[in-house]
Amino acid sequence: MADTLTDTPGHDEIRALLDAVRAEGRTALTAPEGKLIADAYGIATPGEALAHDVDEAVAYADRFDGPVVLKIVSPDILHKTDAGGVLVGLKTAKEVRGGFHTIISNAKQYAPDARIEGIQVQQMLPPGQEVIVGAVTDPTFGKVVAFGLGGVLVEVLKDVTFRLAPVTGDEAFSMLDSIDAAEILRGVRGAPAVDRWALAEQIRRVSQLVTDFPEIAEVDLNPVIATPEGALAADIRVILADGAPVERQKFSREEILTAMTRLMKPSAVAVIGASNEEGKIGNSVMRNLVDGGFAGDIFPVNPKSDDILGLKAYRSVTDIPGDVDVAVFAIPAKFVPAALEEVGRKGIPNAVLIPSGFAETGDQPLQDKVVAIAREYGVRVLGPNIYGYYSTWQDLCATFCTPYDVKGGVALTSQSGGIGMAILGFARTTKTGVSAIVGLGNKSDVDEDDLLTYFGEDDNTTCIAMHLEDLKDGRAFVEAAREVVKKKPIVVLKAGRTSAGARAAGSHTGALAGDDKVYDDILRQAGVIRAPGLKDMLEYARALPVLPTPQGDNVVIITGAGGSGVLLSDACVDNGLTLMEIPPDLDAAFMRYIPPFGAAGNPIDITGGEPPSTYEATIRLGLEDPRVHALILGYWHTIVTPPMVFAELAARVVAEARAKGIHKPVVASLAGDTEVEAACAYLFERGVVAYPYTTEQPVAALGAKYRWARAAGLLP
Amino acid sequence: MADTLTDTPGHDEIRALLDAVRAEGRTALTAPEGKLIADAYGIATPGEALAHDVDEAVAYADRFDGPVVLKIVSPDILHKTDAGGVLVGLKTAKEVRGGFHTIISNAKQYAPDARIEGIQVQQMLPPGQEVIVGAVTDPTFGKVVAFGLGGVLVEVLKDVTFRLAPVTGDEAFSMLDSIDAAEILRGVRGAPAVDRWALAEQIRRVSQLVTDFPEIAEVDLNPVIATPEGALAADIRVILADGAPVERQKFSREEILTAMTRLMKPSAVAVIGASNEEGKIGNSVMRNLVDGGFAGDIFPVNPKSDDILGLKAYRSVTDIPGDVDVAVFAIPAKFVPAALEEVGRKGIPNAVLIPSGFAETGDQPLQDKVVAIAREYGVRVLGPNIYGYYSTWQDLCATFCTPYDVKGGVALTSQSGGIGMAILGFARTTKTGVSAIVGLGNKSDVDEDDLLTYFGEDDNTTCIAMHLEDLKDGRAFVEAAREVVKKKPIVVLKAGRTSAGARAAGSHTGALAGDDKVYDDILRQAGVIRAPGLKDMLEYARALPVLPTPQGDNVVIITGAGGSGVLLSDACVDNGLTLMEIPPDLDAAFMRYIPPFGAAGNPIDITGGEPPSTYEATIRLGLEDPRVHALILGYWHTIVTPPMVFAELAARVVAEARAKGIHKPVVASLAGDTEVEAACAYLFERGVVAYPYTTEQPVAALGAKYRWARAAGLLP
């Protein structure tokens, strides 16, 4: 397949056609117009041609390779069938030749004076599997291509998949496998498989068409008849957009990195509205900056004070000597525009707008005004309507919330302040190592793709987790995500998943929420790990930086509790993990350590009454055998092997393996009395992702790591 | 519809037919035999009859109401079509009359000497929706009836539903709505709906057939053609079982209640293998019984001691004066049979077998021997291979694990010891109120349906949660569950859900795990709440007894964090909850308390900066308005309303409402710093199911309560 079709010979022809259609004030194209576009883009439709004599008819029929329909073409014969002017299902050259003569003779008998222009030779649609290929313009993601099985039944089951347009050939192929009924296309019950290449090509060409001509809002090939020999679009429907799309301001990667680096690693921060008065946001922000230990300059700005928390205060940012990287706003909304003007004049590249009272309370004009000022001066705006942000490795706590200082690998962002507080509480109680926590609020300017681009380059960040209700520019997000995912996992909690949820998002942010199926497919296409809920996002964020990347698919469960083994196996299937088929020699090696009635195979059931040495020997074996790529441990609290004894030995064996250069993900489910909680904390701190009272959570964490490793192309 | 078909006129005929087939050593019935059974059971198939003259042919065609096929019937004409002896699609009486004569005349011309027996008149199958109706014999549940849409596509998507046979008419109807593609049957895209009554009747009759004739292992009506006018089985396939089914010993409800009451509320307990030696199981059990404060008699049994923990010890249970209700075995497996003989002779009704070393380690014969002895003496056996059991309201801790004494409403059982320990640890750390924790282990005798029957009657128990890997008698479980569910919720964690899990279950218990789809449908049919994982089961068990039963479907979300509102809405949809459409007067009433930019509708977004009074007023309004049936609270940690302030006010407002007789379920999601953990504990203890850092969990608990209320018929 060619990678681009923009220089297709029909390009200019389509441009002229579309311009003509728009000039007529139409948005829907006629069938012949659709056919013309299909032909220009190599979208296969049934062949048709006008034969002026019998030899031409035979030649066309031969070219279409299959039965044909012959139809009289005459301006004087309107009712072709009545005139005996239609013959169907003609297969051989002889039949076509005979048919041609029959029609001409019938026509002459029916209307002796009729002007006959020729006979239309049309390829008959073969019987085959009906599918739908289409493209739409999504408010979040722009041009999106869709593929699904056709027919009423599939319409009811909504078995359809989406990708960002344009798709490569590989992506188009992946769509064929992404529907629930994918097996049908491969042939079931002795039926032959359809021509996957032809089908993928239809998808790819439609995706390229809408990319090349952005004014095409929708394309429907419905149905496409897929057979072992090809894929023909029986009908093509093309709809143009009503108006021109609104272009969002774009920043280059360099511009983004420059601004975000100054935001996240500032040398100097100004606080506009800094205050000595307790309870004021401007006081909390100042205290958190100072108490947090930020090593750079802190400049309080307050026209009514000379000194705030012992630091010299300035009447305006313009009075501050030297460069300032970030201006944190802790003043009421109505004062923001004037202060932002000064920030712009001072050349401060980042404004962090904590105050609310903008679009979220209905004052869109005020927000628009702020954005316009920011654009004028080249200031990037975080917020408004946020709690601020933490950059832990800089000891920077530019928020009115309580400080957080457990440095680590995960960067978290949230669109909502409430979710931001949940992030903070969860992180603190679980001692999650954090590189940054950022509130995005109304996302008037800085949004997820800006931060993704930065966190992708930030050495302190090894995992990114984002709560979002909408994406202002889905395409920019996907572009950024695709780059970052190659290096580090991205977890996304997309709120407003369901229709009721989406309605609530609408009333909350005024943002137009995309259809969740589109989000789901496209986030997966971008390699993002989607968390099903808030707690899942938080737990993935906590666990992923702790787990090494698996080097292969072979997962082994070692369990003291047979009952946990069964549930852990269930969880493996739920999370798309592969329970290793244990080779006989490895099986025999495990059996040497466990009682004769312990279960061989996988899970490896070492049975409940075993001493620490059995856990230790089997875990070591699993770590040291190169055919095993990940371990899931099921611990059962007994007198013989108490929780902390297990935790100590498991952590020690894992540490020994790592010292030898063996880095495999190890997760554990601890079933037991409350001492297992301390044992889990001990293990987590030592790189074993361990949870009490649940078999699902540790396996879900491992599953998330595997999903990322696959998306990043790190698994064979 | 009649409720039973056992006295159908064809019953004896079928009995004779099946006996004859088995006598011939066949298990598959021929098509005519199948047709005979279908006719006897009123399973609609295409009409067919032998017409001896033209008037009979016309009369049959008229009766079949639709186009017919005519076929010559002659022992001398084998190739009917060649003889011009078949005509299809005859619609009118005139066509049938003409067709009859044509066929006779063709036949006479083809073979003048042929003996003509008549003409077969067959109803033509109309075009319609293909469906499948069938019945199978499930190893767990016995006769099970299945319904699904036919065709290759649905076979790939496995869109099928199961019920215990026989089904009532209502249950059969419910199956039509239980498939994913249910909408198809109701007519989509202008297609007419099928005759649901006729379809349900096919299901009901098949379910009755396999019930009346247990030797029928499988029935397939495939396809059934469903049309707006009826449902005709194009083909019926009947397979007989190879051998006779094994009957399990049944106990009457009275027998079960008598034995289980003595087990769970004993006056006297003997401990066989009681010991003074620390580290021995017989020592732990004795200590737990004594330290737990059990008020009844405790009789240590040990042939080598006179005194155990200060109590007089006996050489044998037969030496104990007076009645004993329970004998707890803490001796090695090999000594169990002899000791059980003595227990039987002493007339002790319950043996609790802690030791392992039976079927789970491969020694099935030893387990069979134990069960045979128990049966001989009428002793019920709990275990073997268990941790024992707790009956908290009796202060009875007959286990070798640590005691647990937080009395409450939930009874928990587990098949696995490891899961039992997880139950214990979770219950302790969350202070879950428990009525009993019981280990079931190998389930050689006492199983879930015995305990369900007891817990259903136990006044201390208000909710039952069971971990199971298999059911020894699925039908007995469903019967018990259906009764209990009317009074209290049952939560089931079925391990071995997935195929990999099921394989692990097989190697762990030797039990044949049923197909999960069958389990899923039938547990739902029984009104059981199925927990997706271990943690879910534990959280449901903790929350359900705390929540009042909702009186209607109207759920209202009141939230301080808009972001939580969106996620809580998502969770409502995930859990099948209905977000109330707030009437204008109620909307106006809420708006009086919240800022003008707060979002009306549902979720009610009171916005983040609000004082305690706003939470208080809106929660009170939601509780006191009789149109609202359940509340979901979304709390956002702020300086204005700190976590404990929120917890105190929410608990107080709920308590005030309850004092007024208003009992509505209230759940809460707390987003904030770590203080929200204490706030959640405070709320939970006061009847508000509250969780930190998660929007999913509180809504899932409410969803489980609603599922139960619906199953129990408590919702309008």
Tab-separated table of C-alpha atoms in Angstrom, chain A residues 149-159 180-184 188-189 222 279 284 360-362 385 387 400 402-403 416-419 421-426 428-429 467 469 493-505 507-508 532-536 538 561-567 569-571 573-574 579 581 597 599-600 602-603 605 636-639 669-674 677 692-696, chain B residues 149-159 180-184 188-189 222 279 284 360-362 385 387 400 402-403 416-419 421-426 428-429 467 469 493-505 507-508 532-536 538 561-567 569-571 573-574 579 581 597 599-600 602-603 605 636-639 669-674 677 692-696:
chain	number	residue	atom	x	y	z
A	149	LEU	CA	-20.130	-5.657	10.695
A	150	GLY	CA	-23.286	-4.764	8.801
A	151	GLY	CA	-26.802	-5.953	9.261
A	152	VAL	CA	-29.564	-5.276	11.741
A	153	LEU	CA	-28.215	-7.634	14.379
A	154	VAL	CA	-24.824	-5.942	14.600
A	155	GLU	CA	-26.472	-2.546	14.606
A	156	VAL	CA	-28.315	-3.626	17.741
A	157	LEU	CA	-25.140	-4.981	19.332
A	158	LYS	CA	-23.154	-1.869	18.313
A	159	ASP	CA	-20.130	-3.929	17.317
A	180	ASP	CA	-16.374	-8.684	18.897
A	181	ALA	CA	-17.399	-10.695	15.865
A	182	ALA	CA	-13.908	-10.611	14.314
A	183	GLU	CA	-13.962	-14.399	13.968
A	184	ILE	CA	-16.666	-14.087	11.301
A	188	VAL	CA	-16.415	-19.849	10.767
A	189	ARG	CA	-18.158	-23.200	10.313
A	222	ASN	CA	-22.748	0.885	3.624
A	279	GLY	CA	-7.421	31.607	55.911
A	284	SER	CA	-1.828	29.392	52.187
A	360	GLU	CA	-17.409	27.093	35.241
A	361	THR	CA	-19.741	29.658	36.843
A	362	GLY	CA	-21.021	30.803	33.476
A	385	ASN	CA	-10.383	27.227	38.784
A	387	TYR	CA	-5.936	24.121	43.467
A	400	PHE	CA	-3.588	26.239	48.867
A	402	THR	CA	-1.574	20.804	52.377
A	403	PRO	CA	1.979	20.088	51.171
A	416	SER	CA	-11.401	18.609	38.987
A	417	GLY	CA	-10.253	20.025	42.312
A	418	GLY	CA	-12.145	17.351	44.240
A	419	ILE	CA	-10.337	14.599	42.400
A	421	MET	CA	-7.762	16.304	46.781
A	422	ALA	CA	-8.470	12.562	46.476
A	423	ILE	CA	-5.127	12.179	44.684
A	424	LEU	CA	-3.385	14.006	47.487
A	425	GLY	CA	-5.009	11.972	50.273
A	426	PHE	CA	-4.449	8.676	48.548
A	428	ARG	CA	-0.164	10.435	51.351
A	429	THR	CA	-1.818	7.410	52.937
A	467	HIS	CA	-8.076	12.419	35.340
A	469	GLU	CA	-13.576	14.933	31.651
A	493	LEU	CA	-9.356	8.107	33.993
A	494	LYS	CA	-11.903	9.462	31.535
A	495	ALA	CA	-14.915	10.661	33.514
A	496	GLY	CA	-18.272	10.973	31.815
A	497	ARG	CA	-17.891	7.503	30.342
A	498	THR	CA	-21.563	6.670	30.353
A	499	SER	CA	-24.413	8.647	28.882
A	500	ALA	CA	-25.585	9.796	32.315
A	501	GLY	CA	-22.008	10.656	33.191
A	502	ALA	CA	-21.542	12.525	29.942
A	503	ARG	CA	-24.617	14.610	30.677
A	504	ALA	CA	-23.188	15.574	34.044
A	505	ALA	CA	-19.879	16.505	32.415
A	507	SER	CA	-23.389	20.673	32.894
A	508	HIS	CA	-20.133	20.790	34.831
A	532	PRO	CA	-12.097	1.974	34.874
A	533	GLY	CA	-12.483	4.121	38.002
A	534	LEU	CA	-10.804	6.621	40.326
A	535	LYS	CA	-9.419	4.034	42.732
A	536	ASP	CA	-8.025	2.038	39.821
A	538	LEU	CA	-4.725	5.802	41.835
A	561	ALA	CA	-3.813	-20.961	49.290
A	562	GLY	CA	-5.404	-23.031	46.557
A	563	GLY	CA	-8.462	-20.809	46.859
A	564	SER	CA	-6.396	-17.726	46.090
A	565	GLY	CA	-4.880	-19.557	43.138
A	566	VAL	CA	-8.293	-19.995	41.561
A	567	LEU	CA	-9.207	-16.326	42.056
A	569	SER	CA	-6.280	-17.269	37.699
A	570	ASP	CA	-9.673	-15.628	37.152
A	571	ALA	CA	-8.008	-12.242	37.489
A	573	VAL	CA	-7.930	-13.974	32.357
A	574	ASP	CA	-9.797	-10.756	33.209
A	579	LEU	CA	-0.675	-18.283	32.454
A	581	GLU	CA	2.293	-23.598	30.266
A	597	PHE	CA	-0.333	-33.477	46.953
A	599	ALA	CA	-0.787	-29.090	42.522
A	600	ALA	CA	1.688	-29.018	39.691
A	602	ASN	CA	0.050	-23.193	36.997
A	603	PRO	CA	-1.024	-21.997	39.571
A	605	ASP	CA	-0.086	-24.692	44.717
A	636	TRP	CA	-1.935	-17.591	53.133
A	637	HIS	CA	-1.443	-16.491	56.724
A	638	THR	CA	-0.431	-19.474	58.881
A	639	ILE	CA	1.389	-19.991	62.162
A	669	SER	CA	-2.084	-11.084	47.215
A	670	LEU	CA	-1.962	-11.542	50.975
A	671	ALA	CA	-4.852	-13.447	52.597
A	672	GLY	CA	-4.720	-13.282	56.340
A	673	ASP	CA	-5.359	-11.428	59.554
A	674	THR	CA	-4.626	-7.723	59.885
A	677	GLU	CA	-1.464	-4.954	55.957
A	692	PRO	CA	-4.272	-7.460	51.415
A	693	TYR	CA	-7.760	-8.997	51.162
A	694	THR	CA	-7.887	-8.860	47.371
A	695	THR	CA	-6.815	-11.168	44.597
A	696	GLU	CA	-7.979	-8.748	41.887
B	149	LEU	CA	-30.481	-16.093	18.661
B	150	GLY	CA	-29.521	-18.417	15.824
B	151	GLY	CA	-27.105	-17.928	13.003
B	152	VAL	CA	-23.352	-17.963	12.668
B	153	LEU	CA	-22.873	-14.414	13.936
B	154	VAL	CA	-24.620	-15.032	17.244
B	155	GLU	CA	-22.788	-18.308	17.646
B	156	VAL	CA	-19.548	-16.348	17.485
B	157	LEU	CA	-20.833	-13.773	19.975
B	158	LYS	CA	-22.229	-16.483	22.297
B	159	ASP	CA	-25.393	-14.526	22.986
B	180	ASP	CA	-27.799	-8.897	24.296
B	181	ALA	CA	-29.717	-8.795	21.028
B	182	ALA	CA	-33.135	-8.826	22.731
B	183	GLU	CA	-34.158	-5.737	20.778
B	184	ILE	CA	-34.184	-7.807	17.570
B	188	VAL	CA	-35.978	-3.044	14.798
B	189	ARG	CA	-35.835	-0.769	11.762
B	222	ASN	CA	-32.359	-25.544	16.050
B	279	GLY	CA	1.437	-24.771	68.612
B	284	SER	CA	-5.420	-23.377	69.700
B	360	GLU	CA	-7.806	-32.485	48.552
B	361	THR	CA	-4.554	-34.458	48.888
B	362	GLY	CA	-5.886	-37.269	46.731
B	385	ASN	CA	-9.875	-29.479	55.509
B	387	TYR	CA	-10.131	-23.682	59.741
B	400	PHE	CA	-7.353	-22.545	65.227
B	402	THR	CA	-7.340	-15.834	66.062
B	403	PRO	CA	-10.710	-15.015	67.664
B	416	SER	CA	-10.965	-22.155	50.944
B	417	GLY	CA	-9.013	-21.625	54.143
B	418	GLY	CA	-6.943	-18.860	52.594
B	419	ILE	CA	-10.053	-16.912	51.667
B	421	MET	CA	-8.277	-15.847	56.598
B	422	ALA	CA	-8.811	-12.912	54.243
B	423	ILE	CA	-12.384	-12.652	55.518
B	424	LEU	CA	-11.126	-12.575	59.085
B	425	GLY	CA	-8.489	-9.931	58.458
B	426	PHE	CA	-10.806	-7.725	56.444
B	428	ARG	CA	-11.242	-7.045	61.797
B	429	THR	CA	-9.667	-4.060	60.074
B	467	HIS	CA	-17.090	-17.757	48.594
B	469	GLU	CA	-15.541	-22.793	43.866
B	493	LEU	CA	-18.146	-14.934	45.010
B	494	LYS	CA	-17.932	-17.783	42.514
B	495	ALA	CA	-14.264	-18.562	41.923
B	496	GLY	CA	-13.189	-20.317	38.753
B	497	ARG	CA	-15.240	-17.870	36.680
B	498	THR	CA	-13.006	-17.950	33.698
B	499	SER	CA	-11.756	-20.909	31.754
B	500	ALA	CA	-8.260	-20.614	33.218
B	501	GLY	CA	-9.816	-20.219	36.657
B	502	ALA	CA	-12.066	-23.199	36.123
B	503	ARG	CA	-9.057	-25.308	35.252
B	504	ALA	CA	-7.371	-24.299	38.475
B	505	ALA	CA	-10.540	-25.146	40.422
B	507	SER	CA	-6.964	-29.280	40.072
B	508	HIS	CA	-7.666	-27.792	43.493
B	532	PRO	CA	-17.012	-9.816	40.708
B	533	GLY	CA	-14.063	-10.322	43.055
B	534	LEU	CA	-12.953	-11.061	46.616
B	535	LYS	CA	-12.696	-7.438	47.703
B	536	ASP	CA	-16.147	-6.731	46.269
B	538	LEU	CA	-16.080	-8.357	51.416
B	561	ALA	CA	-17.063	18.361	43.807
B	562	GLY	CA	-18.414	18.562	40.287
B	563	GLY	CA	-15.711	16.122	39.251
B	564	SER	CA	-16.957	13.554	41.734
B	565	GLY	CA	-20.476	14.113	40.437
B	566	VAL	CA	-19.444	13.034	36.957
B	567	LEU	CA	-17.693	9.914	38.239
B	569	SER	CA	-22.953	9.367	37.610
B	570	ASP	CA	-20.753	6.968	35.642
B	571	ALA	CA	-20.888	4.546	38.549
B	573	VAL	CA	-24.995	3.716	35.122
B	574	ASP	CA	-22.469	0.919	35.677
B	579	LEU	CA	-30.644	9.070	38.418
B	581	GLU	CA	-35.326	13.329	36.992
B	597	PHE	CA	-23.743	28.912	39.424
B	599	ALA	CA	-25.648	22.992	38.760
B	600	ALA	CA	-29.319	22.179	39.038
B	602	ASN	CA	-28.916	15.546	39.083
B	603	PRO	CA	-26.101	15.455	40.224
B	605	ASP	CA	-23.588	20.337	42.385
B	636	TRP	CA	-14.805	17.612	48.714
B	637	HIS	CA	-12.298	18.429	51.439
B	638	THR	CA	-12.075	22.200	51.953
B	639	ILE	CA	-11.035	24.515	54.752
B	669	SER	CA	-17.570	9.254	48.449
B	670	LEU	CA	-15.042	11.396	50.293
B	671	ALA	CA	-12.373	13.154	48.212
B	672	GLY	CA	-9.742	14.745	50.357
B	673	ASP	CA	-6.608	14.457	52.417
B	674	THR	CA	-6.068	11.554	54.812
B	677	GLU	CA	-10.378	8.068	56.289
B	692	PRO	CA	-12.321	7.551	50.747
B	693	TYR	CA	-10.521	8.032	47.400
B	694	THR	CA	-13.137	6.148	45.385
B	695	THR	CA	-16.335	7.107	43.646
B	696	GLU	CA	-17.004	3.538	42.489
